[in-house]
């Protein structure tokens, strides 16, 4: 196996998360892939993967090397296509991740339209409420709702989401409307926590904190919204999570003048302009549609 094939084997193992799965993708034996990775590690003088009986994981050196290898192999593939007279086109498996509720509401409809427009692309989606590491988990594109740290990834901002406090009209009629975060101490609330234990603190602009009486703590934004609609108490959410309920009048926004700045929404992917055609095609397809969503532009509530 030559050096270029060793690089392809390395990327395949990183994407597949194992030697046997990479061998199946490449159409060769697991032993051949194992030898290729061992030869590559010997050539570089570094360990690229941490191996155990259950897990194959990139080392820090392996992550850096993977980020460098992908654009090289992508450029080579496109050069080969151009040399043979073929146009570089979107094709192959595309892996996309997003927060669960946002993925279901806003990303899935885009994917439906994309796979119809790109018949040579197959899509895998992972909608979960945790940070997905693109390289470690073999993902091509992520939708991130957060302030992004500096990284080697390319990020395209498509909008931002207000951070709201909402309640049902019936709850507000019975308990009154809070005018300042300090007023929350007299109110019941439904809190959110990933582990359903300690709820995320309610912070507001100018460093103000709200301390409501948490009647319910859940790890589901859908549950929190439904409970607020039922009059259990106030809840805090991102604008898209409550948009339908607000438009239907089942919820009302309170404390709007105390909101923190909106949270940016980005499409994130590796390799920038050197990304594969399938990634570039989806990023542009999704960018246009997400940028047209009113809730991402502070409207439609």
CSV table of C-alpha atoms in Angstrom, one decimal:
chain,number,residue,atom,x,y,z
A,1,UNK,CA,0.0,0.0,0.0
A,2,UNK,CA,1.6,3.3,-1.1
A,3,UNK,CA,1.7,6.5,1.0
A,4,UNK,CA,-1.4,8.0,-0.6
A,5,UNK,CA,-3.4,4.9,0.1
A,6,UNK,CA,-2.1,5.1,3.7
A,7,UNK,CA,-3.5,8.6,4.0
A,8,UNK,CA,-6.9,7.4,2.6
A,9,UNK,CA,-6.8,4.5,5.1
A,10,UNK,CA,-6.1,7.0,7.9
A,11,UNK,CA,-9.1,9.2,7.0
A,12,UNK,CA,-11.3,6.2,6.6
A,13,UNK,CA,-10.5,4.9,10.1
A,14,UNK,CA,-11.0,8.3,11.6
A,15,UNK,CA,-14.4,8.6,9.9
A,16,UNK,CA,-15.6,5.1,10.6
A,17,UNK,CA,-14.3,4.9,14.1
A,18,UNK,CA,-12.6,1.6,13.7
A,19,UNK,CA,-10.3,-0.5,11.5
A,20,UNK,CA,-12.8,-3.1,10.4
A,21,UNK,CA,-15.5,-0.5,9.4
A,22,UNK,CA,-12.8,1.4,7.5
A,23,UNK,CA,-11.7,-1.7,5.7
A,24,UNK,CA,-15.3,-2.4,4.6
A,25,UNK,CA,-15.5,1.2,3.2
A,26,UNK,CA,-12.2,0.8,1.3
A,27,UNK,CA,-12.9,-2.7,0.1
A,28,UNK,CA,-9.9,-4.3,1.6
A,29,UNK,CA,-8.9,-6.4,4.7
A,30,UNK,CA,-8.8,-5.0,8.2
A,31,UNK,CA,-5.2,-6.3,8.4
A,32,UNK,CA,-4.2,-4.2,5.4
A,33,UNK,CA,-5.7,-1.1,7.0
A,34,UNK,CA,-3.9,-1.9,10.3
A,35,UNK,CA,-0.6,-2.3,8.5
A,36,UNK,CA,-1.1,1.0,6.6
A,37,UNK,CA,-1.8,2.9,9.8
A,38,UNK,CA,1.2,1.3,11.6
A,39,UNK,CA,3.5,2.3,8.6
A,40,UNK,CA,2.1,5.8,8.6
A,41,UNK,CA,2.7,6.2,12.4
A,42,UNK,CA,6.2,4.9,12.0
A,43,UNK,CA,6.9,7.3,9.1
A,44,UNK,CA,5.6,10.3,11.1
A,45,UNK,CA,7.0,9.2,14.4
A,46,UNK,CA,3.7,9.9,16.3
A,47,UNK,CA,0.8,7.9,17.5
A,48,UNK,CA,-2.3,8.9,15.4
A,49,UNK,CA,-4.9,6.7,17.2
A,50,UNK,CA,-5.5,5.6,20.8
A,51,UNK,CA,-6.6,2.0,20.6
A,52,UNK,CA,-8.5,-0.2,23.1
A,53,UNK,CA,-10.7,-3.3,22.8
A,54,UNK,CA,-13.8,-1.0,22.5
A,55,UNK,CA,-12.6,2.2,21.0
A,56,UNK,CA,-10.4,3.7,18.4
A,57,UNK,CA,-9.9,7.5,19.0
A,58,UNK,CA,-7.7,10.1,17.4
A,59,UNK,CA,-4.9,11.5,19.4
A,60,UNK,CA,-4.2,15.2,19.5
A,61,UNK,CA,-1.6,14.7,16.8
A,62,UNK,CA,-4.0,12.6,14.8
A,63,UNK,CA,-6.7,15.4,14.9
A,64,UNK,CA,-4.2,17.9,13.5
A,65,UNK,CA,-3.0,15.5,10.8
A,66,UNK,CA,-6.6,14.7,9.9
A,67,UNK,CA,-7.4,18.4,9.4
A,68,UNK,CA,-4.4,18.6,7.1
A,69,UNK,CA,-5.2,15.4,5.2
A,70,UNK,CA,-8.8,16.1,4.3
A,71,UNK,CA,-8.2,19.1,2.0
A,72,UNK,CA,-5.3,17.3,0.3
A,73,UNK,CA,-7.4,14.3,-0.5
A,74,UNK,CA,-10.4,16.5,-1.5
A,75,UNK,CA,-8.2,18.5,-3.8
A,76,UNK,CA,-6.7,15.4,-5.3
A,77,UNK,CA,-10.2,13.9,-5.9
A,78,UNK,CA,-11.4,17.1,-7.6
A,79,UNK,CA,-8.2,17.3,-9.7
A,80,UNK,CA,-8.7,13.7,-10.9
A,81,UNK,CA,-12.3,14.4,-11.8
A,82,UNK,CA,-11.3,17.6,-13.7
A,83,UNK,CA,-8.5,15.7,-15.5
A,84,UNK,CA,-10.9,13.0,-16.7
A,85,UNK,CA,-13.3,15.6,-17.9
A,86,UNK,CA,-15.8,15.1,-15.1
A,87,UNK,CA,-17.4,18.0,-13.2
A,88,UNK,CA,-16.9,18.0,-9.4
A,89,UNK,CA,-20.4,17.4,-8.1
A,90,UNK,CA,-22.1,16.8,-4.9
A,91,UNK,CA,-22.2,13.0,-4.2
A,92,UNK,CA,-21.6,10.5,-1.4
A,93,UNK,CA,-22.6,10.4,2.3
A,94,UNK,CA,-23.1,13.7,4.1
A,95,UNK,CA,-23.4,13.7,7.9
A,96,UNK,CA,-25.2,16.6,9.6
A,97,UNK,CA,-25.7,17.3,13.3
A,98,UNK,CA,-27.9,19.9,15.1
A,99,UNK,CA,-29.6,20.4,18.4
A,100,UNK,CA,-32.5,18.1,18.7
A,101,UNK,CA,-35.5,20.4,18.6
A,102,UNK,CA,-33.9,22.8,16.2
A,103,UNK,CA,-32.9,19.9,14.0
A,104,UNK,CA,-36.4,18.5,13.9
A,105,UNK,CA,-38.1,21.9,13.3
A,106,UNK,CA,-35.7,23.7,11.0
A,107,UNK,CA,-32.9,21.4,9.6
A,108,UNK,CA,-35.0,18.3,8.7
A,109,UNK,CA,-37.2,20.2,6.2
A,110,UNK,CA,-34.0,21.6,4.6
A,111,UNK,CA,-32.5,18.1,4.3
A,112,UNK,CA,-35.7,16.8,2.8
A,113,UNK,CA,-35.5,19.4,0.0
A,114,UNK,CA,-31.7,18.9,-0.4
A,115,UNK,CA,-31.8,15.2,-1.0
A,116,UNK,CA,-34.5,15.7,-3.6
A,117,UNK,CA,-32.4,18.4,-5.3
A,118,UNK,CA,-29.1,16.3,-5.0
A,119,UNK,CA,-30.0,12.6,-5.9
A,120,UNK,CA,-26.3,11.5,-5.7
A,121,UNK,CA,-26.0,12.6,-2.0
A,122,UNK,CA,-27.1,10.4,0.9
A,123,UNK,CA,-27.6,12.2,4.2
A,124,UNK,CA,-27.2,11.0,7.8
A,125,UNK,CA,-28.5,13.3,10.6
A,126,UNK,CA,-27.7,13.3,14.3
A,127,UNK,CA,-30.0,15.6,16.3
A,128,UNK,CA,-28.8,15.6,19.9
A,129,UNK,CA,-28.6,18.1,22.8
A,130,UNK,CA,-24.8,17.9,23.3
A,131,UNK,CA,-21.7,19.2,21.6
A,132,UNK,CA,-20.8,16.9,18.7
A,133,UNK,CA,-17.1,16.9,17.8
A,134,UNK,CA,-17.1,16.9,14.0
A,135,UNK,CA,-13.8,15.1,13.5
A,136,UNK,CA,-14.2,12.5,16.3
A,137,UNK,CA,-17.7,11.6,15.3
A,138,UNK,CA,-17.4,11.7,11.5
A,139,UNK,CA,-19.7,14.6,10.9
A,140,UNK,CA,-19.4,16.9,7.9
A,141,UNK,CA,-21.6,19.8,9.0
A,142,UNK,CA,-23.0,21.1,12.3
A,143,UNK,CA,-25.6,23.7,13.2
A,144,UNK,CA,-24.4,25.4,16.4
A,145,UNK,CA,-26.5,27.8,18.6
A,146,UNK,CA,-23.8,29.4,20.7
A,147,UNK,CA,-21.0,31.9,20.8
A,148,UNK,CA,-18.2,30.0,19.0
A,149,UNK,CA,-14.7,29.6,20.3
A,150,UNK,CA,-11.7,30.1,17.9
A,151,UNK,CA,-11.1,26.9,16.0
A,152,UNK,CA,-9.9,25.6,12.7
A,153,UNK,CA,-13.5,25.2,11.6
A,154,UNK,CA,-15.3,27.4,9.1
A,155,UNK,CA,-18.5,29.1,10.5
A,156,UNK,CA,-21.2,30.9,8.5
A,157,UNK,CA,-23.6,32.9,10.7
A,158,UNK,CA,-27.2,32.6,9.5
A,159,UNK,CA,-29.0,34.5,12.3
A,160,UNK,CA,-29.5,34.8,16.0
A,161,UNK,CA,-32.1,33.7,18.5
A,162,UNK,CA,-33.6,35.8,21.3
A,163,UNK,CA,-33.5,34.3,24.9
A,164,UNK,CA,-37.0,34.6,26.2
A,165,UNK,CA,-39.0,34.2,29.4
A,166,UNK,CA,-42.5,33.1,28.6
A,167,UNK,CA,-45.7,32.2,30.4
A,168,UNK,CA,-49.3,31.4,29.6
A,169,UNK,CA,-51.9,34.2,29.7
A,170,UNK,CA,-53.8,32.3,32.4
A,171,UNK,CA,-50.7,32.1,34.6
A,172,UNK,CA,-50.0,35.8,34.2
A,173,UNK,CA,-53.7,36.7,34.9
A,174,UNK,CA,-53.5,34.7,38.2
A,175,UNK,CA,-50.0,35.6,39.4
A,176,UNK,CA,-49.2,38.9,37.8
A,177,UNK,CA,-46.5,39.8,35.3
A,178,UNK,CA,-42.9,40.2,36.5
A,179,UNK,CA,-41.4,43.5,35.5
A,180,UNK,CA,-37.8,43.0,36.8
A,181,UNK,CA,-35.7,39.8,37.3
A,182,UNK,CA,-36.0,40.5,41.0
A,183,UNK,CA,-39.7,39.8,40.7
A,184,UNK,CA,-39.1,36.2,39.7
A,185,UNK,CA,-38.6,35.2,43.4
A,186,UNK,CA,-42.4,35.4,43.8
A,187,UNK,CA,-43.1,33.2,40.7
A,188,UNK,CA,-43.1,29.5,39.9
A,189,UNK,CA,-41.1,28.2,37.0
A,190,UNK,CA,-40.1,25.2,34.9
A,191,UNK,CA,-36.4,25.0,34.7
A,192,UNK,CA,-34.1,23.2,32.1
A,193,UNK,CA,-31.0,21.1,32.9
A,194,UNK,CA,-29.3,18.5,30.8
A,195,UNK,CA,-29.2,16.1,33.7
A,196,UNK,CA,-32.6,17.2,35.1
A,197,UNK,CA,-30.9,18.2,38.4
A,198,UNK,CA,-29.7,21.7,38.9
A,199,UNK,CA,-31.5,24.1,36.5
A,200,UNK,CA,-29.5,26.5,34.4
A,201,UNK,CA,-29.4,30.0,36.1
A,202,UNK,CA,-31.6,32.7,34.6
A,203,UNK,CA,-29.3,35.5,33.7
A,204,UNK,CA,-30.3,38.8,32.3
A,205,UNK,CA,-28.5,41.9,30.9
A,206,UNK,CA,-26.4,44.1,33.2
A,207,UNK,CA,-25.5,41.0,35.3
A,208,UNK,CA,-29.0,40.6,36.8
A,209,UNK,CA,-30.0,37.1,38.1
A,210,UNK,CA,-33.5,35.7,38.4
A,211,UNK,CA,-34.3,33.2,41.1
A,212,UNK,CA,-37.8,31.8,40.6
A,213,UNK,CA,-39.3,28.9,42.6
A,214,UNK,CA,-38.7,25.9,40.3
A,215,UNK,CA,-41.8,23.7,40.4
A,216,UNK,CA,-40.4,21.4,37.8
A,217,UNK,CA,-37.0,20.7,36.3
A,218,UNK,CA,-36.7,18.7,33.0
A,219,UNK,CA,-34.1,18.0,30.4
A,220,UNK,CA,-36.6,18.6,27.5
A,221,UNK,CA,-37.4,22.0,26.0
A,222,UNK,CA,-40.6,20.5,24.6
A,223,UNK,CA,-41.7,19.5,28.1
A,224,UNK,CA,-40.9,22.9,29.5
A,225,UNK,CA,-42.9,24.7,26.8
A,226,UNK,CA,-45.9,22.4,27.3
A,227,UNK,CA,-45.8,22.9,31.0
A,228,UNK,CA,-45.7,26.7,30.6
A,229,UNK,CA,-48.7,26.5,28.2
A,230,UNK,CA,-50.6,24.5,30.9
A,231,UNK,CA,-50.0,27.3,33.4
A,232,UNK,CA,-47.5,25.5,35.6
A,233,UNK,CA,-45.2,28.6,35.6
A,234,UNK,CA,-42.7,30.7,33.7
A,235,UNK,CA,-40.1,29.1,31.5
A,236,UNK,CA,-37.0,30.2,29.7
A,237,UNK,CA,-36.3,29.2,26.1
A,238,UNK,CA,-34.8,30.2,22.8
A,239,UNK,CA,-37.2,32.0,20.4
A,240,UNK,CA,-37.6,29.2,18.0
A,241,UNK,CA,-38.7,26.8,20.7
A,242,UNK,CA,-41.7,29.0,21.7
A,243,UNK,CA,-42.4,30.6,18.3
A,244,UNK,CA,-45.5,28.5,17.4
A,245,UNK,CA,-47.0,28.9,20.9
A,246,UNK,CA,-46.4,32.7,20.9
A,247,UNK,CA,-48.0,33.1,17.5
A,248,UNK,CA,-51.0,31.1,18.6
A,249,UNK,CA,-51.4,33.1,21.8
A,250,UNK,CA,-50.7,30.2,24.1
A,251,UNK,CA,-47.7,31.9,25.6
A,252,UNK,CA,-46.6,35.5,26.2
A,253,UNK,CA,-43.1,37.1,26.5
A,254,UNK,CA,-42.2,38.8,29.7
A,255,UNK,CA,-39.1,40.7,30.8
A,256,UNK,CA,-38.3,41.5,27.2
A,257,UNK,CA,-36.4,44.7,28.1
A,258,UNK,CA,-34.0,42.6,30.3
A,259,UNK,CA,-33.1,40.0,27.7
A,260,UNK,CA,-29.4,39.1,27.1
A,261,UNK,CA,-28.2,39.7,23.5
A,262,UNK,CA,-29.5,37.0,21.1
A,263,UNK,CA,-27.5,33.8,20.7
A,264,UNK,CA,-25.9,33.5,17.2
A,265,UNK,CA,-26.7,30.5,15.0
A,266,UNK,CA,-23.9,29.2,12.7
A,267,UNK,CA,-23.4,26.5,10.1
A,268,UNK,CA,-20.0,25.0,11.0
A,269,UNK,CA,-17.8,22.7,8.8
A,270,UNK,CA,-14.1,21.8,8.3
A,271,UNK,CA,-11.9,22.7,5.4
A,272,UNK,CA,-13.5,25.9,4.2
A,273,UNK,CA,-13.3,26.4,0.4
A,274,UNK,CA,-11.5,23.0,0.2
A,275,UNK,CA,-14.5,21.2,1.7
A,276,UNK,CA,-16.0,18.5,-0.6
A,277,UNK,CA,-18.7,19.5,-3.1
A,278,UNK,CA,-21.4,17.8,-1.1
A,279,UNK,CA,-20.6,20.0,1.9
A,280,UNK,CA,-20.3,23.2,0.0
A,281,UNK,CA,-23.6,22.5,-1.8
A,282,UNK,CA,-25.4,21.8,1.5
A,283,UNK,CA,-23.9,24.8,3.3
A,284,UNK,CA,-25.1,27.2,0.6
A,285,UNK,CA,-28.5,25.4,0.4
A,286,UNK,CA,-29.0,25.6,4.1
A,287,UNK,CA,-27.6,29.2,4.5
A,288,UNK,CA,-30.2,30.6,2.1
A,289,UNK,CA,-33.1,28.9,3.8
A,290,UNK,CA,-32.0,29.5,7.4
A,291,UNK,CA,-31.3,33.2,6.7
A,292,UNK,CA,-34.9,33.5,5.5
A,293,UNK,CA,-36.4,32.1,8.7
A,294,UNK,CA,-38.0,35.1,10.5
A,295,UNK,CA,-37.4,33.7,14.0
A,296,UNK,CA,-33.6,33.7,13.2
A,297,UNK,CA,-33.8,37.4,12.3
A,298,UNK,CA,-35.7,38.4,15.5
A,299,UNK,CA,-39.1,38.5,13.8
A,300,UNK,CA,-42.2,36.3,13.6
A,301,UNK,CA,-43.1,36.2,17.3
